[in-house]
XYZ file of C-alpha atoms in Angstrom:
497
model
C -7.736 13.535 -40.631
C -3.966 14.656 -40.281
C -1.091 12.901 -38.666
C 1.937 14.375 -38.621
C 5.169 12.712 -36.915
C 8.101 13.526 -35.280
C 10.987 11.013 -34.147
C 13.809 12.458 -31.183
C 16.337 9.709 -32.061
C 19.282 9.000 -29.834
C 20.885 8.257 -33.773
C 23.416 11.303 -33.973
C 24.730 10.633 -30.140
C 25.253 6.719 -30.783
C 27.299 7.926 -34.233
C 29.453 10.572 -32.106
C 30.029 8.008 -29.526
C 31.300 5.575 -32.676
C 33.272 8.181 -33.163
C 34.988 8.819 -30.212
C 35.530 5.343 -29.562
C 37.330 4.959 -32.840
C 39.476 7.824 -31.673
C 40.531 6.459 -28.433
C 40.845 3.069 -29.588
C 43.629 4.238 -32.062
C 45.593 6.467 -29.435
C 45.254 3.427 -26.653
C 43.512 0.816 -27.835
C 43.452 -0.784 -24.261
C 41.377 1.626 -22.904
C 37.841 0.828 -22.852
C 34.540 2.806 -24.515
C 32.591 4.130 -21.512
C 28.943 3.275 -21.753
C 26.132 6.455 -20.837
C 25.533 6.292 -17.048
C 22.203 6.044 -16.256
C 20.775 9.145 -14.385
C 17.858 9.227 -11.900
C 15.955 11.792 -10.367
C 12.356 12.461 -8.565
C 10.546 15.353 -6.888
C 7.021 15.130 -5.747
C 4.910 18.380 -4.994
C 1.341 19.016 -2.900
C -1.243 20.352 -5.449
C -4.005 19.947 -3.146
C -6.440 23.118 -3.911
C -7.842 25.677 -0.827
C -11.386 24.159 0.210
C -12.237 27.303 2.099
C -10.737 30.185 -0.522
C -13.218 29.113 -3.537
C -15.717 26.340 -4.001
C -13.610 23.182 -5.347
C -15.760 21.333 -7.838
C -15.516 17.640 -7.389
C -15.042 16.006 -10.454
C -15.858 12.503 -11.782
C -19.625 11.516 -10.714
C -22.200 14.729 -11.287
C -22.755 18.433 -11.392
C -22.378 20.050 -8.551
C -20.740 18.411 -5.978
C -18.534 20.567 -3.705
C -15.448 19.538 -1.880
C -16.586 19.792 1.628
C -12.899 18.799 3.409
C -9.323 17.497 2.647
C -8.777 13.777 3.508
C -5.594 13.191 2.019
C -3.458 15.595 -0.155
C -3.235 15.735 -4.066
C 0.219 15.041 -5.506
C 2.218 15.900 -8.572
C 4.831 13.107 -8.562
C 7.208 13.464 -10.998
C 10.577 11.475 -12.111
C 13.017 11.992 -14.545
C 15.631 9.216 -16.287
C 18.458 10.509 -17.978
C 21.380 8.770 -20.228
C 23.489 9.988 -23.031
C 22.189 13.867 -24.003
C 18.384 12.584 -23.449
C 16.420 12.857 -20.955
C 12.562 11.816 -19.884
C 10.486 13.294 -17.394
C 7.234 11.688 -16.329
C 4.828 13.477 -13.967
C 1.595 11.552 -12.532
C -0.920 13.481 -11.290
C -3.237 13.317 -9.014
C -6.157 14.704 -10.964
C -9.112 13.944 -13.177
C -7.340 14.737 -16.132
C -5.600 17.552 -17.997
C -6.129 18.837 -21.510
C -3.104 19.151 -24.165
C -3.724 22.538 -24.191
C -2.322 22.555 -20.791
C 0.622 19.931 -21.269
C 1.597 22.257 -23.430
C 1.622 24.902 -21.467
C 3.791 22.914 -18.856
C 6.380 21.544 -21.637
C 7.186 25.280 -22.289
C 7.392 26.123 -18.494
C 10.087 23.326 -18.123
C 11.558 24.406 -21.445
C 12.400 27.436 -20.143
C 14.281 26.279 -16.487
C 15.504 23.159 -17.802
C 15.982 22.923 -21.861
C 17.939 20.223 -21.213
C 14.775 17.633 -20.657
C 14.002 15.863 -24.101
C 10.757 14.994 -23.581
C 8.061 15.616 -20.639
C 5.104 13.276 -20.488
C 2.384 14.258 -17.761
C 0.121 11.374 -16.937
C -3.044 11.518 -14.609
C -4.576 9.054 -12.136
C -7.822 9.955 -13.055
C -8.869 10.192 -9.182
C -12.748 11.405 -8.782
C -12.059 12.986 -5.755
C -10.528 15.836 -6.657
C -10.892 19.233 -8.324
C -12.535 19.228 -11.882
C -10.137 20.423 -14.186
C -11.755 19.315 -17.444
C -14.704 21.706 -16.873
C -17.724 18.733 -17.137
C -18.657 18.997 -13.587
C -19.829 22.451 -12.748
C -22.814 23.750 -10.901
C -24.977 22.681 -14.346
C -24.485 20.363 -17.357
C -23.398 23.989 -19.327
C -21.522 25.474 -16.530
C -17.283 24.966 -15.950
C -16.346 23.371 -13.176
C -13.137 24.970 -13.787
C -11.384 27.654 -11.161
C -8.522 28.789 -13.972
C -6.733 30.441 -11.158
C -6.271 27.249 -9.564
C -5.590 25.117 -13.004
C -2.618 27.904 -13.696
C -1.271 27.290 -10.524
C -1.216 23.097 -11.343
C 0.197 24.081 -14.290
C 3.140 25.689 -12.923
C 3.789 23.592 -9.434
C 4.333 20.004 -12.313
C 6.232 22.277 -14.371
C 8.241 22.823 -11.415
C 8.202 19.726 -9.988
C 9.259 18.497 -13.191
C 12.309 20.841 -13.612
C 13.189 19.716 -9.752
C 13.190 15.849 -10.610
C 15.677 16.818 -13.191
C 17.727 18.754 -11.307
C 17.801 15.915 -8.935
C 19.137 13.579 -11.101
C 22.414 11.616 -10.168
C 24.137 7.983 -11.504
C 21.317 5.151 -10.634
C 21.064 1.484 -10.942
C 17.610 0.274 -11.993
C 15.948 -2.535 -11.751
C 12.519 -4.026 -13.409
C 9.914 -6.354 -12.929
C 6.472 -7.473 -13.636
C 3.543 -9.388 -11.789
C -0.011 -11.170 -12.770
C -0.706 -12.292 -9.407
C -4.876 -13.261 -9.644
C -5.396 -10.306 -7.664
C -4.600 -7.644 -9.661
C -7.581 -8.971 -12.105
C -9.550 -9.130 -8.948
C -9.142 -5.811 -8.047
C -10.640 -5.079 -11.156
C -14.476 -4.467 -11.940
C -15.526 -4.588 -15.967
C -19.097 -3.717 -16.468
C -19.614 -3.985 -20.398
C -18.643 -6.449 -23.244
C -15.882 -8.135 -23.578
C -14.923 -8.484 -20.292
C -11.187 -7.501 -21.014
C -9.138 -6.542 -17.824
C -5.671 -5.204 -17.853
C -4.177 -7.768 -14.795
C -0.874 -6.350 -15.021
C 1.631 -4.958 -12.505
C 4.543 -3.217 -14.355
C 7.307 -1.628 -11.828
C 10.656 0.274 -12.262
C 12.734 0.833 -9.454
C 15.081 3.243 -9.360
C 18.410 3.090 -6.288
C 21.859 5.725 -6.291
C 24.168 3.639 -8.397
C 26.930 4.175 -5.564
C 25.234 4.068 -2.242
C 22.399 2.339 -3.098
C 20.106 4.686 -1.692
C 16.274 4.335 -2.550
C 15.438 7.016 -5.431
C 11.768 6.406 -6.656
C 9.764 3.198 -8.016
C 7.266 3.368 -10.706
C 4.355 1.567 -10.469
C 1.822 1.094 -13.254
C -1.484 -0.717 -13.008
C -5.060 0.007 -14.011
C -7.806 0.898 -12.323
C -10.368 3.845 -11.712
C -9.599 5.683 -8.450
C -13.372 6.040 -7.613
C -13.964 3.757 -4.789
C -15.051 6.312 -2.667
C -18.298 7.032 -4.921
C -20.661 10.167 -5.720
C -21.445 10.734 -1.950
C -18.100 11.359 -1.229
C -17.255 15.327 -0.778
C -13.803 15.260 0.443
C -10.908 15.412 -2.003
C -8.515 12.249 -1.705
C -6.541 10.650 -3.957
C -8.506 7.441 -3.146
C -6.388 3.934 -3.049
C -3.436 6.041 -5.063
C -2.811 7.680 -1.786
C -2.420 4.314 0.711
C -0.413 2.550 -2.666
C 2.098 4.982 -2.883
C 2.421 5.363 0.995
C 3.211 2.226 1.390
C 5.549 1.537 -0.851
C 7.208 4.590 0.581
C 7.144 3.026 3.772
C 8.244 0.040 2.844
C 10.849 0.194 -0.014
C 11.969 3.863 0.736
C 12.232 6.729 -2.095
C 9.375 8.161 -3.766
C 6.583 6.178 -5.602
C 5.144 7.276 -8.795
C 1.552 5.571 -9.582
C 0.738 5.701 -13.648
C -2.622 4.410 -14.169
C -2.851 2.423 -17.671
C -5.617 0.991 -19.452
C -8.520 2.210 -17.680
C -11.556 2.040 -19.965
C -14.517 0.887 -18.453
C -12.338 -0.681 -15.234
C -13.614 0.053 -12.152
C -12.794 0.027 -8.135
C -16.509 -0.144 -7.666
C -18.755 -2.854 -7.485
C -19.336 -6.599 -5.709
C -17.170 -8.218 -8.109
C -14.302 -6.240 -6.161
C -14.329 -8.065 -2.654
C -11.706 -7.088 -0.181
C -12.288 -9.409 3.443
C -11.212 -6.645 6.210
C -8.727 -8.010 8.275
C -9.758 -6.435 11.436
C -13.456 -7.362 11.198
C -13.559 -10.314 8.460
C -16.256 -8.895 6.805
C -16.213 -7.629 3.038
C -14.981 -3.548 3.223
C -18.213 -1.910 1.259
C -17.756 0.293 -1.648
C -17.950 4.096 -0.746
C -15.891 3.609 2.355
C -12.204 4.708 3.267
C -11.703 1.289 4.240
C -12.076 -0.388 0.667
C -9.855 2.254 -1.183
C -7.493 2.031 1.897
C -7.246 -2.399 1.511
C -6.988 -2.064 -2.435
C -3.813 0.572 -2.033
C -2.273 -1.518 -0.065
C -3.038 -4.350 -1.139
C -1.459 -3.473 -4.385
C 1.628 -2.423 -2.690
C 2.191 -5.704 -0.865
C 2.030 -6.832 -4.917
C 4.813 -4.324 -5.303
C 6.478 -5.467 -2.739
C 6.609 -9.148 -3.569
C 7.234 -9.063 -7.368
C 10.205 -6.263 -6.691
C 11.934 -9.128 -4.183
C 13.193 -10.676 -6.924
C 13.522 -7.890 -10.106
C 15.439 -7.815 -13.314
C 19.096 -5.458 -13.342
C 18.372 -2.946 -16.496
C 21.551 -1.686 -17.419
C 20.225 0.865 -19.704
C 22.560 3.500 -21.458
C 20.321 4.825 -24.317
C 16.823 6.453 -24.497
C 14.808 6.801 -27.457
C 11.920 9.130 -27.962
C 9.590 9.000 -30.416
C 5.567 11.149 -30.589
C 2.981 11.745 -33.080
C 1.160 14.987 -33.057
C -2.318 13.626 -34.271
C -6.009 15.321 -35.058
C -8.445 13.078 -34.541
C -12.186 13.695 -35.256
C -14.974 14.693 -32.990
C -17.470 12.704 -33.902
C -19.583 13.459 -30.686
C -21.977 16.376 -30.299
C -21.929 16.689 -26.784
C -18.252 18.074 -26.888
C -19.345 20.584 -29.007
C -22.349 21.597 -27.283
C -20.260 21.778 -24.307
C -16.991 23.743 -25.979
C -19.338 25.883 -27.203
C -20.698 26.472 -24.032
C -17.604 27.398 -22.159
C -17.284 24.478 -20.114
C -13.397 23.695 -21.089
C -12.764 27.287 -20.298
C -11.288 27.160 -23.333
C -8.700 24.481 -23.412
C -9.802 22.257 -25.917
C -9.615 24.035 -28.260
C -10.832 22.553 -32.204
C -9.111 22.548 -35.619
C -9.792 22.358 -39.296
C -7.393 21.049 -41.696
C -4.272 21.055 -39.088
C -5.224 24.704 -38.296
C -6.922 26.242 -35.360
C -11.140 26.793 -35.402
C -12.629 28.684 -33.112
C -15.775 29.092 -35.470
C -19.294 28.584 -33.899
C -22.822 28.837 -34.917
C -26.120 29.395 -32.856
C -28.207 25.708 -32.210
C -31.576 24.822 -30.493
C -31.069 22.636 -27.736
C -34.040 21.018 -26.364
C -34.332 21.710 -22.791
C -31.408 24.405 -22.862
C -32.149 26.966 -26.034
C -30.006 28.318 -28.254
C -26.521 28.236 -27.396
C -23.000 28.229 -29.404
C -22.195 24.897 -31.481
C -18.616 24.731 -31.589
C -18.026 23.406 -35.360
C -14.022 22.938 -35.753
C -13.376 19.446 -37.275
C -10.702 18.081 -34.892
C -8.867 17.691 -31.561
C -5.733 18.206 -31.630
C -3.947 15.453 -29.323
C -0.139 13.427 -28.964
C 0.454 9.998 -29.111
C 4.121 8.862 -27.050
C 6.492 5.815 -27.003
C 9.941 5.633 -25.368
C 12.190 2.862 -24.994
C 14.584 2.051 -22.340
C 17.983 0.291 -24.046
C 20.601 -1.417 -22.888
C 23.850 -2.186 -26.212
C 21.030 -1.095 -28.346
C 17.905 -4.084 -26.955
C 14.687 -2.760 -25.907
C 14.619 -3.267 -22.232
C 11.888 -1.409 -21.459
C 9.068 0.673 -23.372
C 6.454 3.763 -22.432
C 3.315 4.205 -24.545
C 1.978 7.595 -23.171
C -1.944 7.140 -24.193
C -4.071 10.227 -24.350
C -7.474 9.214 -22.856
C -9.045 5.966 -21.127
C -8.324 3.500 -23.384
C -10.656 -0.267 -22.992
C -8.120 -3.122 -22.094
C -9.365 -5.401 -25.048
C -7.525 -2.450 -27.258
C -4.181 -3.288 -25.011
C -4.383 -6.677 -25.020
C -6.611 -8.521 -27.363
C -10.069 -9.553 -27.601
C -12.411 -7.121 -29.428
C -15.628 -8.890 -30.134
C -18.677 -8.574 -32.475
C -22.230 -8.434 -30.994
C -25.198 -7.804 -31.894
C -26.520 -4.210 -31.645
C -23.677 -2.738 -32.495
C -23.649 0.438 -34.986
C -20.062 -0.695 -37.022
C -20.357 -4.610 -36.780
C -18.190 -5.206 -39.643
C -15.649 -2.810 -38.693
C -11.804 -3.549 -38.952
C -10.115 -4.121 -35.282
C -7.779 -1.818 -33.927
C -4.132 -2.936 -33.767
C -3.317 -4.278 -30.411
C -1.000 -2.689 -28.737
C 1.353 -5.343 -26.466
C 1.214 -7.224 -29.152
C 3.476 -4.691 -31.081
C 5.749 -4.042 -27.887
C 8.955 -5.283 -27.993
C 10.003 -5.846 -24.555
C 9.059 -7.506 -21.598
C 8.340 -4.407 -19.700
C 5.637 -2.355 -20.918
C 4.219 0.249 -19.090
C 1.233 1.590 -20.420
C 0.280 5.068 -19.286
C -3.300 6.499 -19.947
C -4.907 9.708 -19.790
C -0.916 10.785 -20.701
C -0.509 14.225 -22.386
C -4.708 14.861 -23.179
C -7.422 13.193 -21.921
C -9.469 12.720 -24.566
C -12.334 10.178 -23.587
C -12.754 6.851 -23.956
C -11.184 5.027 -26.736
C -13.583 2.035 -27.518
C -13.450 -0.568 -30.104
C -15.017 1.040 -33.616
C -16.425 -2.295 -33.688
C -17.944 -2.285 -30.154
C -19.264 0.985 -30.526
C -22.972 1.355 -29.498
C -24.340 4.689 -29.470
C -27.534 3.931 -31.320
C -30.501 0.856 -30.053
C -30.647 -1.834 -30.568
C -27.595 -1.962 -28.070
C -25.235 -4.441 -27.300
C -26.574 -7.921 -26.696
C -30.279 -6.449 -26.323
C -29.221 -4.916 -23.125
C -32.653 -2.767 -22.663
C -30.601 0.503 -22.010
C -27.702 1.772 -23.758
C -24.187 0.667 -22.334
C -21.998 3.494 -20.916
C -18.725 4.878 -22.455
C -20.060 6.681 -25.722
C -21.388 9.670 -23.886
C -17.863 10.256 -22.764
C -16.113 9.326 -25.953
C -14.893 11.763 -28.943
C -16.234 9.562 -31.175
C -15.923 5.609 -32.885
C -12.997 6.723 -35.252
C -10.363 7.592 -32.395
C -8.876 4.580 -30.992
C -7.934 3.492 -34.476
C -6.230 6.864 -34.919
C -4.607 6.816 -31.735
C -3.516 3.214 -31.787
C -2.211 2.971 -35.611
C -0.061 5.758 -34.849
C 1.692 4.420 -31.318
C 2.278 1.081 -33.668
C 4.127 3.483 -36.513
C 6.386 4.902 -33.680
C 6.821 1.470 -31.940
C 7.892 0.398 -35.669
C 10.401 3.020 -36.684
C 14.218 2.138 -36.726
């Protein structure tokens, strides 16, 4: 296990501005240092794929299910923040996920229009209405789901949407602010051990520093966008879609939804009760209505907590990652690399360098089919913060995968049943965040799986609590060793000078 680390520091620019300062001062010393102007920018982009041209594998519940129509349209919504010589770019997406393979492949697209963008983080919503472009849900368990046609064309249209953010950019004013109303924990559905939520509203708004004009607002919450269930065969972006239209509606510019801490939280389920207005009864799950109420729903949240935000005067950005290889520790990957199903895009490596070796297994119920045996996946772990005279106003941890809340915020437990019981816990990660505003983005850069507690994990009976089945979130995990990884590295960035 490798982790190697890089650090973007805004260090040499805050020296040179020292500089120049000093300069001035001693030609005029009445003439005031001018701080960085904050720069602001957003472009949003349809990436909803052609029903009618190719089958459009839904992704997110089975094999096999088609897209049958277009409810709402898929968006790439991307915005960019700029001050001093660095600038940020953050795309949401309005897809299952994306490989690093492929935000790699749109980091050098946007290198090449716009070299001028420091750092590009591409986030998904995780929506399960949409086309699979992970490759799991294809006609059959060892089929790709994938149309690569279609995932090259994604690729390019956030690239570009990226590049036209930035190009967007002009002098902003922004403003922060944070909620816990109840409902946001409401909203919520946790069906395993400890039941951690993540009941937080983190928002960023972003106005023309001159005019005032409405530019974007961030919004970051958690939850899975699967309210509409497996029966479901049109592509929507579920409650994502009503969220960010009203907000639109309502506050003006162009809303950018980052999901966060996502493991094991779900839209679905009684515990998630929305009373519809217009008939007083309880909206069901699998209906437009529900995902429709909990979109805006959370946007009224928006609404209320930005009446009365926090000025952010920030003038300094800094940028920190961690290229990491974590190891796969789960069969199933490999069965299904091997296989073809991620069309190649997650790729394995040994020792820090690439494997594409294989060797023949027995599968029962398959046959013989390609094992892929590389060690590792190679993913990125990202921080930024947001300054203002050098304080942490604000701070992005870019999370590859579906990380559990108890991970984000405290309370890993011990049960019985479970295969490390006397495992160290994970660092927690607010609790190493510096500022007040912490936005939390998952499935950012890779989506690697669930990250789960070493010490929750259960992927051998007895299982958790004597539950008489085994609890889900393994199957779809690279493996017990990965949220330590992941996590220990976003607290060495958070911790660098």
């Amino acid at each position: 296990m490798t982790i190697k680390s890089t650090f973007v520091a805004d260090y040499a620019m805050r020296v040179l501005a020292r500089f120049i300062c000093v300069a001035v001062l001693s030609v005029a010393f009445f003439i005031p240092c001018a701080q960085a102007q904050l720069r602001a920018g957003v472009a949003k982009a349809v990436i909803t794929p052609d029903v009618h041209k190719n089958a459009v594998y839904l992704a997110g519940f089975g094999h096999n299910r088609v897209a049958t129509g277009v409810h709402d349209d898929l968006y790439a919504r991307c915005l960019a923040l700029g001050a001093g010589m660095d600038t940020v770019a953050l795309c949401s997406v309005d897809v299952i996920g994306l490989f690093y393979d492929d935000v790699l492949k749109i980091r050098r697209q946007v290198k090449a229009q716009a070299p001028e963008v420091s750092y590009l983080i591409v986030s998904c919503t995780h929506v399960h209405a949409g086309p699979d472009t992970l490759g799991l849900w294809g006609p059959t368990q060892l089929q790709t789901g994938i149309n690569e046609n279609y995932l090259d064309w994604l690729d390019s249209q956030i690239a570009a949407t990226a590049v036209e953010a930035f190009r967007s950019m002009r002098p902003a004013r922004m403003e922060l602010s944070r909620d816990d109303h109840p409902l946001l924990g409401l909203l919520q559905s946790v069906g395993r051990p400890p039941f951690v939520k993540d009941p937080y509203l983190f928002l960023m708004r972003l106005t023309a520093a001159g005019s005032g004009e409405p530019i974007a607002t961030l919004v970051n919450w958690s939850d899975h966008p699967e309210t509409l269930g497996r029966k479901n065969t049109e592509i929507t972006a579920d409650y994502p879609h009503w969220l960010c239209q009203y907000v639109e509606n309502q506050l003006g510019g162009t809303a950018v939804f980052v999901n966060g801490s996502i493991g094991k939280v779900s839209s679905l389920g009684s515990e998630v009760a929305l009373q519809d207005p217009q008939t007083g009864e309880i909206a069901p799950d699998g209906t437009w209505r529900k995902a429709e109420l909990i979109g805006t729903t959370i946007g009224q949240l928006v609404q209320r907590a930005l009446a009365s935000p926090e000025p952010a005067n920030v003038d300094s950005i800094a940028i920190r990652k961690s290229v990491l290889f974590v190891p796969l520790q789960n069969d199933r990957f490999r069965i299904a690399g091997g296989a073809g199903v991620f069309a190649g895009r997650k790729p394995l490596y040994s020792n820090g360098a690439l494997d594409r070796s294989s060797v023949e297994r027995e599968v029962p119920g398959v046959g013989k089919i390609q094992f892929s045996t590389g060690q590792d996946l190679q993913t990125e772990a990202g921080y930024v913060q947001l300054r203002s005279r050098g304080r942490v106003v604000a701070e992005i941890a870019a999370i590859p995968g579906e990380i559990y809340p108890e991970l984000t915020n405290g309370g890993i437990t011990r049960y019985p049943g479970a295969d490390f019981p006397d495992a160290a816990f994970e660092p927690t990660l607010r609790a190493h965040l510096k500022s007040k505003y912490q936005f939390i983005l998952g499935l950012a850069n890779d989506e690697l799986g669930y990250l789960i507690p070493k010490a929750e994990w259960d992927d051998k009976p007895p299982w958790l609590l004597n539950k008489p089945e085994r609890w889900y979130g393994e199957v779809n995990s690279p493996g017990p060793d990965v949220a330590g990884v992941v996590l220990r590295a976003l607290v060495a960035l958070i911790q660098q000078n």
